[in-house]
Amino acid sequence: MLTRLTFAALMLMPAAALAQAQKPNDAQIAHIAYTAGVLDVTAGKQALEKSTNPDIKAFASEMVRDHQAVNEKALALVKKLNVTPEDNATSQALTKAAAAKQAELSKLSGAAFDRAYVQNEVAYHKTVNGALKDMLIPNSQNAELKSLLQTGLSLFTAHQQHAEHLSMSLAK
Amino acid sequence: MARKTRTRQVVGALLLVWATPHPAEAARYVIEIKDMAFSSAPQHLKVGDTIVWRNNDMFRHTATAKPGFDLNLAPGAEGQVTLKHPGILNVICRYHPNMTVQLSVEKEH
Protein backbone atom coordinates (compact mmCIF):
# COMPACT_ATOMS: atom_id res chain seq x y z
CA MET A 1 0.00 0.00 0.00
CA LEU A 2 2.77 2.38 0.96
CA THR A 3 4.56 1.54 -2.28
CA ARG A 4 1.43 2.33 -4.25
CA LEU A 5 0.98 5.63 -2.48
CA THR A 6 4.60 6.54 -3.03
CA PHE A 7 4.28 5.68 -6.67
CA ALA A 8 1.10 7.72 -7.06
CA ALA A 9 2.84 10.65 -5.41
CA LEU A 10 5.75 10.31 -7.80
CA MET A 11 3.49 10.16 -10.82
CA LEU A 12 1.83 13.38 -9.72
CA MET A 13 5.08 15.01 -8.76
CA PRO A 14 6.38 16.26 -12.10
CA ALA A 15 3.42 18.58 -12.66
CA ALA A 16 3.46 19.92 -9.12
CA ALA A 17 7.26 20.16 -8.94
CA LEU A 18 7.45 22.13 -12.13
CA ALA A 19 4.58 24.42 -11.31
CA GLN A 20 6.43 25.49 -8.19
CA ALA A 21 9.83 25.59 -9.79
CA GLN A 22 11.01 28.17 -12.25
CA LYS A 23 9.57 27.96 -15.70
CA PRO A 24 11.55 25.38 -17.64
CA ASN A 25 13.73 26.65 -20.46
CA ASP A 26 13.87 25.04 -23.90
CA ALA A 27 16.90 22.91 -22.99
CA GLN A 28 15.02 21.48 -20.01
CA ILE A 29 11.78 21.09 -21.97
CA ALA A 30 13.62 19.13 -24.67
CA HIS A 31 15.14 16.91 -21.98
CA ILE A 32 11.76 16.21 -20.33
CA ALA A 33 10.01 15.41 -23.62
CA TYR A 34 12.85 13.17 -24.78
CA THR A 35 13.01 11.39 -21.41
CA ALA A 36 9.25 10.81 -21.43
CA GLY A 37 9.60 9.11 -24.82
CA VAL A 38 12.59 6.98 -23.81
CA LEU A 39 10.80 5.77 -20.67
CA ASP A 40 7.80 4.62 -22.67
CA VAL A 41 10.05 2.85 -25.18
CA THR A 42 11.68 1.00 -22.26
CA ALA A 43 8.27 0.05 -20.86
CA GLY A 44 7.19 -1.15 -24.31
CA LYS A 45 10.29 -3.32 -24.65
CA GLN A 46 9.59 -4.88 -21.26
CA ALA A 47 6.04 -5.70 -22.41
CA LEU A 48 7.33 -7.19 -25.66
CA GLU A 49 9.57 -9.49 -23.64
CA LYS A 50 7.06 -10.48 -21.00
CA SER A 51 3.63 -10.55 -22.64
CA THR A 52 2.20 -13.26 -24.85
CA ASN A 53 -1.04 -11.41 -25.59
CA PRO A 54 -1.01 -10.34 -29.28
CA ASP A 55 -3.00 -7.14 -28.55
CA ILE A 56 -0.56 -6.12 -25.84
CA LYS A 57 2.40 -6.90 -28.07
CA ALA A 58 0.90 -4.86 -30.92
CA PHE A 59 0.29 -1.94 -28.57
CA ALA A 60 3.80 -2.18 -27.10
CA SER A 61 5.32 -2.27 -30.62
CA GLU A 62 3.34 0.86 -31.44
CA MET A 63 4.73 2.62 -28.34
CA VAL A 64 8.30 1.67 -29.19
CA ARG A 65 7.99 2.64 -32.87
CA ASP A 66 6.14 5.95 -32.36
CA HIS A 67 8.20 7.25 -29.47
CA GLN A 68 11.44 6.34 -31.21
CA ALA A 69 10.21 8.21 -34.29
CA VAL A 70 9.38 11.39 -32.38
CA ASN A 71 12.62 11.20 -30.40
CA GLU A 72 14.66 10.93 -33.58
CA LYS A 73 13.03 14.17 -34.71
CA ALA A 74 13.71 15.71 -31.31
CA LEU A 75 17.40 14.78 -31.50
CA ALA A 76 17.67 16.22 -35.00
CA LEU A 77 15.98 19.40 -33.81
CA VAL A 78 18.18 20.01 -30.76
CA LYS A 79 21.22 19.43 -32.95
CA LYS A 80 19.95 21.91 -35.50
CA LEU A 81 19.14 24.47 -32.80
CA ASN A 82 22.47 23.79 -31.09
CA VAL A 83 20.70 23.16 -27.80
CA THR A 84 22.04 20.66 -25.27
CA PRO A 85 19.13 19.04 -23.41
CA GLU A 86 19.49 19.83 -19.73
CA ASP A 87 18.70 17.34 -16.97
CA ASN A 88 16.26 18.62 -14.36
CA ALA A 89 14.04 17.62 -11.43
CA THR A 90 11.06 16.69 -13.63
CA SER A 91 13.10 14.37 -15.85
CA GLN A 92 14.58 12.78 -12.73
CA ALA A 93 11.18 12.29 -11.09
CA LEU A 94 9.78 10.71 -14.25
CA THR A 95 12.79 8.40 -14.52
CA LYS A 96 12.60 7.38 -10.88
CA ALA A 97 8.88 6.62 -11.08
CA ALA A 98 9.33 4.61 -14.27
CA ALA A 99 12.16 2.56 -12.75
CA ALA A 100 9.97 1.74 -9.73
CA LYS A 101 7.12 0.71 -12.02
CA GLN A 102 9.40 -1.42 -14.16
CA ALA A 103 10.63 -3.26 -11.06
CA GLU A 104 7.05 -3.79 -9.91
CA LEU A 105 5.96 -5.10 -13.32
CA SER A 106 8.94 -7.43 -13.55
CA LYS A 107 7.45 -9.48 -10.70
CA LEU A 108 4.18 -10.04 -12.56
CA SER A 109 3.37 -12.36 -15.43
CA GLY A 110 0.53 -13.40 -17.74
CA ALA A 111 -2.78 -11.55 -17.52
CA ALA A 112 -1.73 -9.77 -14.31
CA PHE A 113 1.26 -8.25 -16.10
CA ASP A 114 -0.87 -7.27 -19.11
CA ARG A 115 -3.42 -5.46 -16.95
CA ALA A 116 -0.81 -3.67 -14.86
CA TYR A 117 1.18 -2.63 -17.94
CA VAL A 118 -1.85 -1.19 -19.71
CA GLN A 119 -3.16 0.55 -16.60
CA ASN A 120 0.21 2.17 -16.14
CA GLU A 121 0.30 3.18 -19.80
CA VAL A 122 -3.03 4.98 -19.31
CA ALA A 123 -1.75 6.75 -16.19
CA TYR A 124 1.63 7.55 -17.70
CA HIS A 125 0.21 9.04 -20.89
CA LYS A 126 -2.23 11.11 -18.82
CA THR A 127 0.63 12.50 -16.73
CA VAL A 128 2.74 13.35 -19.76
CA ASN A 129 -0.26 14.85 -21.59
CA GLY A 130 -0.88 17.11 -18.61
CA ALA A 131 2.76 18.19 -18.51
CA LEU A 132 2.81 18.87 -22.27
CA LYS A 133 -0.40 20.89 -22.19
CA ASP A 134 0.15 22.89 -19.02
CA MET A 135 3.91 23.42 -18.89
CA LEU A 136 6.02 22.24 -21.75
CA ILE A 137 4.08 23.67 -24.70
CA PRO A 138 3.17 27.03 -23.07
CA ASN A 139 6.75 27.61 -21.85
CA SER A 140 8.61 26.57 -25.00
CA GLN A 141 10.17 29.55 -26.77
CA ASN A 142 11.35 28.07 -30.04
CA ALA A 143 8.58 27.66 -32.62
CA GLU A 144 9.95 24.39 -34.02
CA LEU A 145 10.24 22.90 -30.56
CA LYS A 146 6.69 24.02 -29.75
CA SER A 147 5.43 22.42 -32.96
CA LEU A 148 7.21 19.13 -32.19
CA LEU A 149 5.72 19.15 -28.68
CA GLN A 150 2.28 19.64 -30.17
CA THR A 151 2.85 16.60 -32.39
CA GLY A 152 3.96 14.81 -29.23
CA LEU A 153 0.72 15.81 -27.53
CA SER A 154 -1.43 14.44 -30.36
CA LEU A 155 0.65 11.24 -30.24
CA PHE A 156 0.37 10.84 -26.46
CA THR A 157 -3.38 11.57 -26.65
CA ALA A 158 -3.89 8.88 -29.30
CA HIS A 159 -1.82 6.42 -27.26
CA GLN A 160 -3.81 7.22 -24.12
CA GLN A 161 -7.06 6.47 -25.96
CA HIS A 162 -5.64 3.25 -27.36
CA ALA A 163 -4.47 2.23 -23.88
CA GLU A 164 -7.90 3.00 -22.43
CA HIS A 165 -9.61 0.85 -25.09
CA LEU A 166 -7.17 -1.95 -24.44
CA SER A 167 -7.67 -1.67 -20.69
CA MET A 168 -11.44 -1.98 -21.14
CA SER A 169 -11.12 -5.00 -23.43
CA LEU A 170 -8.83 -6.73 -20.90
CA ALA A 171 -11.34 -6.13 -18.13
CA LYS A 172 -14.04 -8.05 -20.01
CA MET B 1 -21.32 -11.42 -97.09
CA ALA B 2 -19.20 -8.29 -97.14
CA ARG B 3 -22.16 -6.28 -95.88
CA LYS B 4 -22.83 -8.68 -93.01
CA THR B 5 -19.19 -8.51 -91.88
CA ARG B 6 -19.30 -4.76 -91.95
CA THR B 7 -22.47 -4.71 -89.87
CA ARG B 8 -20.83 -7.01 -87.34
CA GLN B 9 -17.79 -4.75 -87.20
CA VAL B 10 -19.95 -1.70 -86.56
CA VAL B 11 -21.94 -3.49 -83.86
CA GLY B 12 -18.70 -4.76 -82.33
CA ALA B 13 -17.22 -1.27 -82.31
CA LEU B 14 -20.36 0.15 -80.70
CA LEU B 15 -20.31 -2.55 -78.00
CA LEU B 16 -16.69 -1.71 -77.27
CA VAL B 17 -17.56 1.95 -76.83
CA TRP B 18 -20.38 1.06 -74.44
CA ALA B 19 -18.33 -1.43 -72.50
CA THR B 20 -15.35 0.86 -71.88
CA PRO B 21 -15.85 3.10 -68.85
CA HIS B 22 -15.62 6.74 -69.70
CA PRO B 23 -12.19 7.79 -68.36
CA ALA B 24 -13.43 11.23 -67.33
CA GLU B 25 -15.89 9.67 -64.88
CA ALA B 26 -13.34 8.02 -62.56
CA ALA B 27 -11.94 10.60 -60.17
CA ARG B 28 -8.79 10.53 -58.08
CA TYR B 29 -8.74 11.90 -54.54
CA VAL B 30 -6.03 12.30 -51.92
CA ILE B 31 -6.54 11.66 -48.22
CA GLU B 32 -3.63 12.99 -46.22
CA ILE B 33 -2.49 11.54 -42.89
CA LYS B 34 -0.94 14.16 -40.62
CA ASP B 35 -0.72 14.84 -36.89
CA MET B 36 -2.33 11.51 -36.04
CA ALA B 37 -5.42 12.10 -38.17
CA PHE B 38 -6.89 11.42 -41.61
CA SER B 39 -7.97 14.46 -43.61
CA SER B 40 -11.72 14.67 -44.20
CA ALA B 41 -13.43 12.25 -46.57
CA PRO B 42 -14.10 13.45 -50.14
CA GLN B 43 -17.79 13.90 -50.93
CA HIS B 44 -19.74 12.04 -53.63
CA LEU B 45 -17.32 9.18 -54.05
CA LYS B 46 -18.30 6.70 -56.73
CA VAL B 47 -17.39 3.12 -57.56
CA GLY B 48 -14.34 3.25 -59.82
CA ASP B 49 -12.84 6.31 -58.11
CA THR B 50 -9.33 6.06 -56.73
CA ILE B 51 -8.14 7.28 -53.34
CA VAL B 52 -4.48 7.98 -52.72
CA TRP B 53 -3.53 7.67 -49.04
CA ARG B 54 -0.51 9.85 -48.33
CA ASN B 55 1.27 9.55 -44.99
CA ASN B 56 2.76 12.96 -44.21
CA ASP B 57 3.16 12.12 -40.53
CA MET B 58 6.38 11.14 -38.78
CA PHE B 59 4.77 7.88 -37.63
CA ARG B 60 3.89 4.66 -39.43
CA HIS B 61 0.16 4.33 -40.07
CA THR B 62 -2.25 2.06 -41.89
CA ALA B 63 -5.40 2.75 -43.87
CA THR B 64 -7.52 -0.29 -43.14
CA ALA B 65 -11.10 -1.18 -44.01
CA LYS B 66 -12.49 -4.63 -43.27
CA PRO B 67 -13.50 -6.02 -45.65
CA GLY B 68 -11.76 -3.90 -48.23
CA PHE B 69 -8.11 -2.99 -48.00
CA ASP B 70 -5.14 -2.72 -45.69
CA LEU B 71 -2.39 -0.30 -46.66
CA ASN B 72 0.68 -0.14 -44.45
CA LEU B 73 2.26 3.27 -44.85
CA ALA B 74 5.71 4.22 -43.61
CA PRO B 75 6.32 7.94 -42.96
CA GLY B 76 6.34 9.72 -46.33
CA ALA B 77 4.82 6.75 -48.18
CA GLU B 78 1.60 6.61 -50.13
CA GLY B 79 -0.67 3.90 -51.44
CA GLN B 80 -3.86 3.84 -53.44
CA VAL B 81 -7.10 1.93 -53.59
CA THR B 82 -9.83 1.85 -56.21
CA LEU B 83 -13.34 1.75 -54.77
CA LYS B 84 -15.05 -1.42 -55.95
CA HIS B 85 -18.39 -1.52 -54.14
CA PRO B 86 -21.02 1.02 -53.14
CA GLY B 87 -21.67 1.50 -49.42
CA ILE B 88 -20.06 2.81 -46.27
CA LEU B 89 -16.40 2.09 -45.57
CA ASN B 90 -15.10 2.69 -42.06
CA VAL B 91 -11.39 3.20 -42.39
CA ILE B 92 -9.09 3.08 -39.37
CA CYS B 93 -5.38 3.06 -38.63
CA ARG B 94 -4.68 -0.36 -37.07
CA TYR B 95 -1.87 1.12 -34.99
CA HIS B 96 -3.91 4.07 -33.74
CA PRO B 97 -7.54 2.92 -33.62
CA ASN B 98 -8.79 6.36 -32.65
CA MET B 99 -7.84 7.54 -36.16
CA THR B 100 -10.90 7.00 -38.34
CA VAL B 101 -12.47 8.29 -41.52
CA GLN B 102 -15.75 7.18 -43.06
CA LEU B 103 -16.12 6.91 -46.83
CA SER B 104 -19.54 6.90 -48.42
CA VAL B 105 -19.35 5.30 -51.86
CA GLU B 106 -22.16 5.71 -54.38
CA LYS B 107 -22.87 3.52 -57.39
CA GLU B 108 -20.97 4.36 -60.53
CA HIS B 109 -22.64 6.51 -63.20
GROMACS .gro file of C-alpha atoms in nm:
model
  281
    1MET     CA    1   0.000   0.000   0.000
    2LEU     CA    2   0.277   0.238   0.096
    3THR     CA    3   0.456   0.154  -0.228
    4ARG     CA    4   0.143   0.233  -0.425
    5LEU     CA    5   0.098   0.563  -0.248
    6THR     CA    6   0.460   0.654  -0.303
    7PHE     CA    7   0.428   0.568  -0.667
    8ALA     CA    8   0.110   0.772  -0.706
    9ALA     CA    9   0.284   1.065  -0.541
   10LEU     CA   10   0.575   1.031  -0.780
   11MET     CA   11   0.349   1.016  -1.082
   12LEU     CA   12   0.183   1.338  -0.972
   13MET     CA   13   0.508   1.501  -0.876
   14PRO     CA   14   0.638   1.626  -1.210
   15ALA     CA   15   0.342   1.858  -1.266
   16ALA     CA   16   0.346   1.992  -0.912
   17ALA     CA   17   0.726   2.016  -0.894
   18LEU     CA   18   0.745   2.213  -1.213
   19ALA     CA   19   0.458   2.442  -1.131
   20GLN     CA   20   0.643   2.549  -0.819
   21ALA     CA   21   0.983   2.559  -0.979
   22GLN     CA   22   1.101   2.817  -1.225
   23LYS     CA   23   0.957   2.796  -1.570
   24PRO     CA   24   1.155   2.538  -1.764
   25ASN     CA   25   1.373   2.665  -2.046
   26ASP     CA   26   1.387   2.504  -2.390
   27ALA     CA   27   1.690   2.291  -2.299
   28GLN     CA   28   1.502   2.148  -2.001
   29ILE     CA   29   1.178   2.109  -2.197
   30ALA     CA   30   1.362   1.913  -2.467
   31HIS     CA   31   1.514   1.691  -2.198
   32ILE     CA   32   1.176   1.621  -2.033
   33ALA     CA   33   1.001   1.541  -2.362
   34TYR     CA   34   1.285   1.317  -2.478
   35THR     CA   35   1.301   1.139  -2.141
   36ALA     CA   36   0.925   1.081  -2.143
   37GLY     CA   37   0.960   0.911  -2.482
   38VAL     CA   38   1.259   0.698  -2.381
   39LEU     CA   39   1.080   0.577  -2.067
   40ASP     CA   40   0.780   0.462  -2.267
   41VAL     CA   41   1.005   0.285  -2.518
   42THR     CA   42   1.168   0.100  -2.226
   43ALA     CA   43   0.827   0.005  -2.086
   44GLY     CA   44   0.719  -0.115  -2.431
   45LYS     CA   45   1.029  -0.332  -2.465
   46GLN     CA   46   0.959  -0.488  -2.126
   47ALA     CA   47   0.604  -0.570  -2.241
   48LEU     CA   48   0.733  -0.719  -2.566
   49GLU     CA   49   0.957  -0.949  -2.364
   50LYS     CA   50   0.706  -1.048  -2.100
   51SER     CA   51   0.363  -1.055  -2.264
   52THR     CA   52   0.220  -1.326  -2.485
   53ASN     CA   53  -0.104  -1.141  -2.559
   54PRO     CA   54  -0.101  -1.034  -2.928
   55ASP     CA   55  -0.300  -0.714  -2.855
   56ILE     CA   56  -0.056  -0.612  -2.584
   57LYS     CA   57   0.240  -0.690  -2.807
   58ALA     CA   58   0.090  -0.486  -3.092
   59PHE     CA   59   0.029  -0.194  -2.857
   60ALA     CA   60   0.380  -0.218  -2.710
   61SER     CA   61   0.532  -0.227  -3.062
   62GLU     CA   62   0.334   0.086  -3.144
   63MET     CA   63   0.473   0.262  -2.834
   64VAL     CA   64   0.830   0.167  -2.919
   65ARG     CA   65   0.799   0.264  -3.287
   66ASP     CA   66   0.614   0.595  -3.236
   67HIS     CA   67   0.820   0.725  -2.947
   68GLN     CA   68   1.144   0.634  -3.121
   69ALA     CA   69   1.021   0.821  -3.429
   70VAL     CA   70   0.938   1.139  -3.238
   71ASN     CA   71   1.262   1.120  -3.040
   72GLU     CA   72   1.466   1.093  -3.358
   73LYS     CA   73   1.303   1.417  -3.471
   74ALA     CA   74   1.371   1.571  -3.131
   75LEU     CA   75   1.740   1.478  -3.150
   76ALA     CA   76   1.767   1.622  -3.500
   77LEU     CA   77   1.598   1.940  -3.381
   78VAL     CA   78   1.818   2.001  -3.076
   79LYS     CA   79   2.122   1.943  -3.295
   80LYS     CA   80   1.995   2.191  -3.550
   81LEU     CA   81   1.914   2.447  -3.280
   82ASN     CA   82   2.247   2.379  -3.109
   83VAL     CA   83   2.070   2.316  -2.780
   84THR     CA   84   2.204   2.066  -2.527
   85PRO     CA   85   1.913   1.904  -2.341
   86GLU     CA   86   1.949   1.983  -1.973
   87ASP     CA   87   1.870   1.734  -1.697
   88ASN     CA   88   1.626   1.862  -1.436
   89ALA     CA   89   1.404   1.762  -1.143
   90THR     CA   90   1.106   1.669  -1.363
   91SER     CA   91   1.310   1.437  -1.585
   92GLN     CA   92   1.458   1.278  -1.273
   93ALA     CA   93   1.118   1.229  -1.109
   94LEU     CA   94   0.978   1.071  -1.425
   95THR     CA   95   1.279   0.840  -1.452
   96LYS     CA   96   1.260   0.738  -1.088
   97ALA     CA   97   0.888   0.662  -1.108
   98ALA     CA   98   0.933   0.461  -1.427
   99ALA     CA   99   1.216   0.256  -1.275
  100ALA     CA  100   0.997   0.174  -0.973
  101LYS     CA  101   0.712   0.071  -1.202
  102GLN     CA  102   0.940  -0.142  -1.416
  103ALA     CA  103   1.063  -0.326  -1.106
  104GLU     CA  104   0.705  -0.379  -0.991
  105LEU     CA  105   0.596  -0.510  -1.332
  106SER     CA  106   0.894  -0.743  -1.355
  107LYS     CA  107   0.745  -0.948  -1.070
  108LEU     CA  108   0.418  -1.004  -1.256
  109SER     CA  109   0.337  -1.236  -1.543
  110GLY     CA  110   0.053  -1.340  -1.774
  111ALA     CA  111  -0.278  -1.155  -1.752
  112ALA     CA  112  -0.173  -0.977  -1.431
  113PHE     CA  113   0.126  -0.825  -1.610
  114ASP     CA  114  -0.087  -0.727  -1.911
  115ARG     CA  115  -0.342  -0.546  -1.695
  116ALA     CA  116  -0.081  -0.367  -1.486
  117TYR     CA  117   0.118  -0.263  -1.794
  118VAL     CA  118  -0.185  -0.119  -1.971
  119GLN     CA  119  -0.316   0.055  -1.660
  120ASN     CA  120   0.021   0.217  -1.614
  121GLU     CA  121   0.030   0.318  -1.980
  122VAL     CA  122  -0.303   0.498  -1.931
  123ALA     CA  123  -0.175   0.675  -1.619
  124TYR     CA  124   0.163   0.755  -1.770
  125HIS     CA  125   0.021   0.904  -2.089
  126LYS     CA  126  -0.223   1.111  -1.882
  127THR     CA  127   0.063   1.250  -1.673
  128VAL     CA  128   0.274   1.335  -1.976
  129ASN     CA  129  -0.026   1.485  -2.159
  130GLY     CA  130  -0.088   1.711  -1.861
  131ALA     CA  131   0.276   1.819  -1.851
  132LEU     CA  132   0.281   1.887  -2.227
  133LYS     CA  133  -0.040   2.089  -2.219
  134ASP     CA  134   0.015   2.289  -1.902
  135MET     CA  135   0.391   2.342  -1.889
  136LEU     CA  136   0.602   2.224  -2.175
  137ILE     CA  137   0.408   2.367  -2.470
  138PRO     CA  138   0.317   2.703  -2.307
  139ASN     CA  139   0.675   2.761  -2.185
  140SER     CA  140   0.861   2.657  -2.500
  141GLN     CA  141   1.017   2.955  -2.677
  142ASN     CA  142   1.135   2.807  -3.004
  143ALA     CA  143   0.858   2.766  -3.262
  144GLU     CA  144   0.995   2.439  -3.402
  145LEU     CA  145   1.024   2.290  -3.056
  146LYS     CA  146   0.669   2.402  -2.975
  147SER     CA  147   0.543   2.242  -3.296
  148LEU     CA  148   0.721   1.913  -3.219
  149LEU     CA  149   0.572   1.915  -2.868
  150GLN     CA  150   0.228   1.964  -3.017
  151THR     CA  151   0.285   1.660  -3.239
  152GLY     CA  152   0.396   1.481  -2.923
  153LEU     CA  153   0.072   1.581  -2.753
  154SER     CA  154  -0.143   1.444  -3.036
  155LEU     CA  155   0.065   1.124  -3.024
  156PHE     CA  156   0.037   1.084  -2.646
  157THR     CA  157  -0.338   1.157  -2.665
  158ALA     CA  158  -0.389   0.888  -2.930
  159HIS     CA  159  -0.182   0.642  -2.726
  160GLN     CA  160  -0.381   0.722  -2.412
  161GLN     CA  161  -0.706   0.647  -2.596
  162HIS     CA  162  -0.564   0.325  -2.736
  163ALA     CA  163  -0.447   0.223  -2.388
  164GLU     CA  164  -0.790   0.300  -2.243
  165HIS     CA  165  -0.961   0.085  -2.509
  166LEU     CA  166  -0.717  -0.195  -2.444
  167SER     CA  167  -0.767  -0.167  -2.069
  168MET     CA  168  -1.144  -0.198  -2.114
  169SER     CA  169  -1.112  -0.500  -2.343
  170LEU     CA  170  -0.883  -0.673  -2.090
  171ALA     CA  171  -1.134  -0.613  -1.813
  172LYS     CA  172  -1.404  -0.805  -2.001
  173MET     CA  173  -2.132  -1.142  -9.709
  174ALA     CA  174  -1.920  -0.829  -9.714
  175ARG     CA  175  -2.216  -0.628  -9.588
  176LYS     CA  176  -2.283  -0.868  -9.301
  177THR     CA  177  -1.919  -0.851  -9.188
  178ARG     CA  178  -1.930  -0.476  -9.195
  179THR     CA  179  -2.247  -0.471  -8.987
  180ARG     CA  180  -2.083  -0.701  -8.734
  181GLN     CA  181  -1.779  -0.475  -8.720
  182VAL     CA  182  -1.995  -0.170  -8.656
  183VAL     CA  183  -2.194  -0.349  -8.386
  184GLY     CA  184  -1.870  -0.476  -8.233
  185ALA     CA  185  -1.722  -0.127  -8.231
  186LEU     CA  186  -2.036   0.015  -8.070
  187LEU     CA  187  -2.031  -0.255  -7.800
  188LEU     CA  188  -1.669  -0.171  -7.727
  189VAL     CA  189  -1.756   0.195  -7.683
  190TRP     CA  190  -2.038   0.106  -7.444
  191ALA     CA  191  -1.833  -0.143  -7.250
  192THR     CA  192  -1.535   0.086  -7.188
  193PRO     CA  193  -1.585   0.310  -6.885
  194HIS     CA  194  -1.562   0.674  -6.970
  195PRO     CA  195  -1.219   0.779  -6.836
  196ALA     CA  196  -1.343   1.123  -6.733
  197GLU     CA  197  -1.589   0.967  -6.488
  198ALA     CA  198  -1.334   0.802  -6.256
  199ALA     CA  199  -1.194   1.060  -6.017
  200ARG     CA  200  -0.879   1.053  -5.808
  201TYR     CA  201  -0.874   1.190  -5.454
  202VAL     CA  202  -0.603   1.230  -5.192
  203ILE     CA  203  -0.654   1.166  -4.822
  204GLU     CA  204  -0.363   1.299  -4.622
  205ILE     CA  205  -0.249   1.154  -4.289
  206LYS     CA  206  -0.094   1.416  -4.062
  207ASP     CA  207  -0.072   1.484  -3.689
  208MET     CA  208  -0.233   1.151  -3.604
  209ALA     CA  209  -0.542   1.210  -3.817
  210PHE     CA  210  -0.689   1.142  -4.161
  211SER     CA  211  -0.797   1.446  -4.361
  212SER     CA  212  -1.172   1.467  -4.420
  213ALA     CA  213  -1.343   1.225  -4.657
  214PRO     CA  214  -1.410   1.345  -5.014
  215GLN     CA  215  -1.779   1.390  -5.093
  216HIS     CA  216  -1.974   1.204  -5.363
  217LEU     CA  217  -1.732   0.918  -5.405
  218LYS     CA  218  -1.830   0.670  -5.673
  219VAL     CA  219  -1.739   0.312  -5.756
  220GLY     CA  220  -1.434   0.325  -5.982
  221ASP     CA  221  -1.284   0.631  -5.811
  222THR     CA  222  -0.933   0.606  -5.673
  223ILE     CA  223  -0.814   0.728  -5.334
  224VAL     CA  224  -0.448   0.798  -5.272
  225TRP     CA  225  -0.353   0.767  -4.904
  226ARG     CA  226  -0.051   0.985  -4.833
  227ASN     CA  227   0.127   0.955  -4.499
  228ASN     CA  228   0.276   1.296  -4.421
  229ASP     CA  229   0.316   1.212  -4.053
  230MET     CA  230   0.638   1.114  -3.878
  231PHE     CA  231   0.477   0.788  -3.763
  232ARG     CA  232   0.389   0.466  -3.943
  233HIS     CA  233   0.016   0.433  -4.007
  234THR     CA  234  -0.225   0.206  -4.189
  235ALA     CA  235  -0.540   0.275  -4.387
  236THR     CA  236  -0.752  -0.029  -4.314
  237ALA     CA  237  -1.110  -0.118  -4.401
  238LYS     CA  238  -1.249  -0.463  -4.327
  239PRO     CA  239  -1.350  -0.602  -4.565
  240GLY     CA  240  -1.176  -0.390  -4.823
  241PHE     CA  241  -0.811  -0.299  -4.800
  242ASP     CA  242  -0.514  -0.272  -4.569
  243LEU     CA  243  -0.239  -0.030  -4.666
  244ASN     CA  244   0.068  -0.014  -4.445
  245LEU     CA  245   0.226   0.327  -4.485
  246ALA     CA  246   0.571   0.422  -4.361
  247PRO     CA  247   0.632   0.794  -4.296
  248GLY     CA  248   0.634   0.972  -4.633
  249ALA     CA  249   0.482   0.675  -4.818
  250GLU     CA  250   0.160   0.661  -5.013
  251GLY     CA  251  -0.067   0.390  -5.144
  252GLN     CA  252  -0.386   0.384  -5.344
  253VAL     CA  253  -0.710   0.193  -5.359
  254THR     CA  254  -0.983   0.185  -5.621
  255LEU     CA  255  -1.334   0.175  -5.477
  256LYS     CA  256  -1.505  -0.142  -5.595
  257HIS     CA  257  -1.839  -0.152  -5.414
  258PRO     CA  258  -2.102   0.102  -5.314
  259GLY     CA  259  -2.167   0.150  -4.942
  260ILE     CA  260  -2.006   0.281  -4.627
  261LEU     CA  261  -1.640   0.209  -4.557
  262ASN     CA  262  -1.510   0.269  -4.206
  263VAL     CA  263  -1.139   0.320  -4.239
  264ILE     CA  264  -0.909   0.308  -3.937
  265CYS     CA  265  -0.538   0.306  -3.863
  266ARG     CA  266  -0.468  -0.036  -3.707
  267TYR     CA  267  -0.187   0.112  -3.499
  268HIS     CA  268  -0.391   0.407  -3.374
  269PRO     CA  269  -0.754   0.292  -3.362
  270ASN     CA  270  -0.879   0.636  -3.265
  271MET     CA  271  -0.784   0.754  -3.616
  272THR     CA  272  -1.090   0.700  -3.834
  273VAL     CA  273  -1.247   0.829  -4.152
  274GLN     CA  274  -1.575   0.718  -4.306
  275LEU     CA  275  -1.612   0.691  -4.683
  276SER     CA  276  -1.954   0.690  -4.842
  277VAL     CA  277  -1.935   0.530  -5.186
  278GLU     CA  278  -2.216   0.571  -5.438
  279LYS     CA  279  -2.287   0.352  -5.739
  280GLU     CA  280  -2.097   0.436  -6.053
  281HIS     CA  281  -2.264   0.651  -6.320
   0.00000   0.00000   0.00000
